[in-house]
Amino acid sequence: VQLQASGGGLAQTGGSLRLSCTVSGLTALSHDIGWFRQAPGKERELVGACSWSGSNMYYADSVKGRFTISRDKAKNTVYLQMNSLKPEDTAVYYCAAAPRRTVFITTSELGNPSRYVYWGQGTLVTVSS
């Protein structure tokens, strides 16, 4: 499985950015996609995740109401729309995939960072104050 994140850049406080994660090499297993971020000197944080079907979403409290994940299965791409950006959103953002054999998944399971085992390279988001 290969994941390619893109779309990072510089934004002003209150601005918006949209990140893309293109996924290739998927097998017959379904894969949930998570967006993580890591700021300098901080631990990596799962900010949001999307189930394989796109019907179930998880958002961290820190981004709830501001960030939205969507999935275009035809393009094998997952998007992270980031609105109302804050300086504390500055970080390297990564997308990752979690393989899954079950049909259903709870939001809690979707938000379990340890499930995500395939990683793409990061894309830097910088929010100026």
mmCIF file of N, CA, C and O in Angstrom, residues 17 21 25 27 36-37 43 49-50 57 63 67 76 82 106 115 118 126:
data_model
loop_
_atom_site.group_PDB
_atom_site.id
_atom_site.type_symbol
_atom_site.label_atom_id
_atom_site.label_comp_id
_atom_site.label_asym_id
_atom_site.label_seq_id
_atom_site.Cartn_x
_atom_site.Cartn_y
_atom_site.Cartn_z
ATOM 1 N N LEU A 17 -7.128 25.304 3.914
ATOM 2 C CA LEU A 17 -6.294 24.484 3.041
ATOM 3 C C LEU A 17 -6.990 23.149 2.856
ATOM 4 O O LEU A 17 -7.726 22.704 3.744
ATOM 5 N N CYS A 21 -4.844 12.838 -0.097
ATOM 6 C CA CYS A 21 -4.100 11.607 0.143
ATOM 7 C C CYS A 21 -4.519 10.603 -0.921
ATOM 8 O O CYS A 21 -5.661 10.129 -0.918
ATOM 9 N N GLY A 25 -2.293 0.472 -4.471
ATOM 10 C CA GLY A 25 -1.825 -0.820 -4.011
ATOM 11 C C GLY A 25 -2.736 -1.495 -3.012
ATOM 12 O O GLY A 25 -2.315 -2.415 -2.314
ATOM 13 N N THR A 27 -5.379 -4.009 -1.493
ATOM 14 C CA THR A 27 -5.759 -5.381 -1.776
ATOM 15 C C THR A 27 -7.257 -5.532 -1.579
ATOM 16 O O THR A 27 -7.982 -4.552 -1.506
ATOM 17 N N PHE A 36 -3.025 12.244 10.364
ATOM 18 C CA PHE A 36 -2.264 12.529 11.565
ATOM 19 C C PHE A 36 -1.507 13.839 11.360
ATOM 20 O O PHE A 36 -1.285 14.279 10.233
ATOM 21 N N ARG A 37 -1.073 14.402 12.453
ATOM 22 C CA ARG A 37 -0.173 15.544 12.367
ATOM 23 C C ARG A 37 0.834 15.478 13.506
ATOM 24 O O ARG A 37 0.567 14.894 14.552
ATOM 25 N N GLU A 43 3.928 15.087 20.264
ATOM 26 C CA GLU A 43 3.635 13.743 19.795
ATOM 27 C C GLU A 43 2.709 13.783 18.582
ATOM 28 O O GLU A 43 1.949 14.740 18.388
ATOM 29 N N ALA A 49 -10.322 10.567 10.814
ATOM 30 C CA ALA A 49 -10.250 9.314 10.069
ATOM 31 C C ALA A 49 -11.567 9.069 9.354
ATOM 32 O O ALA A 49 -12.627 9.546 9.781
ATOM 33 N N CYS A 50 -11.458 8.313 8.273
ATOM 34 C CA CYS A 50 -12.608 8.038 7.422
ATOM 35 C C CYS A 50 -12.677 6.534 7.194
ATOM 36 O O CYS A 50 -11.661 5.919 6.858
ATOM 37 N N MET A 57 -16.976 8.597 10.354
ATOM 38 C CA MET A 57 -15.872 9.533 10.501
ATOM 39 C C MET A 57 -15.496 9.674 11.968
ATOM 40 O O MET A 57 -16.342 9.551 12.855
ATOM 41 N N VAL A 63 -10.026 19.537 16.377
ATOM 42 C CA VAL A 63 -10.340 19.974 15.020
ATOM 43 C C VAL A 63 -11.817 19.855 14.686
ATOM 44 O O VAL A 63 -12.243 20.261 13.597
ATOM 45 N N PHE A 67 -12.388 20.869 10.655
ATOM 46 C CA PHE A 67 -11.824 19.985 9.639
ATOM 47 C C PHE A 67 -12.888 18.995 9.174
ATOM 48 O O PHE A 67 -13.700 18.514 9.967
ATOM 49 N N ASN A 76 -9.497 7.036 -5.615
ATOM 50 C CA ASN A 76 -8.637 6.509 -4.545
ATOM 51 C C ASN A 76 -7.985 7.636 -3.752
ATOM 52 O O ASN A 76 -6.785 7.579 -3.424
ATOM 53 N N MET A 82 -9.465 21.762 5.704
ATOM 54 C CA MET A 82 -9.145 22.434 6.957
ATOM 55 C C MET A 82 -9.586 23.890 6.865
ATOM 56 O O MET A 82 -9.053 24.645 6.035
ATOM 57 N N THR A 106 -16.636 0.854 14.682
ATOM 58 C CA THR A 106 -17.163 1.931 15.520
ATOM 59 C C THR A 106 -16.299 3.170 15.365
ATOM 60 O O THR A 106 -15.146 3.105 14.928
ATOM 61 N N ARG A 115 -4.102 1.365 14.927
ATOM 62 C CA ARG A 115 -4.585 0.577 13.790
ATOM 63 C C ARG A 115 -3.917 0.959 12.478
ATOM 64 O O ARG A 115 -3.928 0.181 11.523
ATOM 65 N N TYR A 118 0.115 1.632 7.553
ATOM 66 C CA TYR A 118 0.744 2.049 6.299
ATOM 67 C C TYR A 118 0.764 3.573 6.269
ATOM 68 O O TYR A 118 -0.257 4.213 6.494
ATOM 69 N N THR A 126 1.684 25.283 7.478
ATOM 70 C CA THR A 126 2.120 26.370 8.342
ATOM 71 C C THR A 126 1.035 27.429 8.377
ATOM 72 O O THR A 126 0.606 27.915 7.325
#
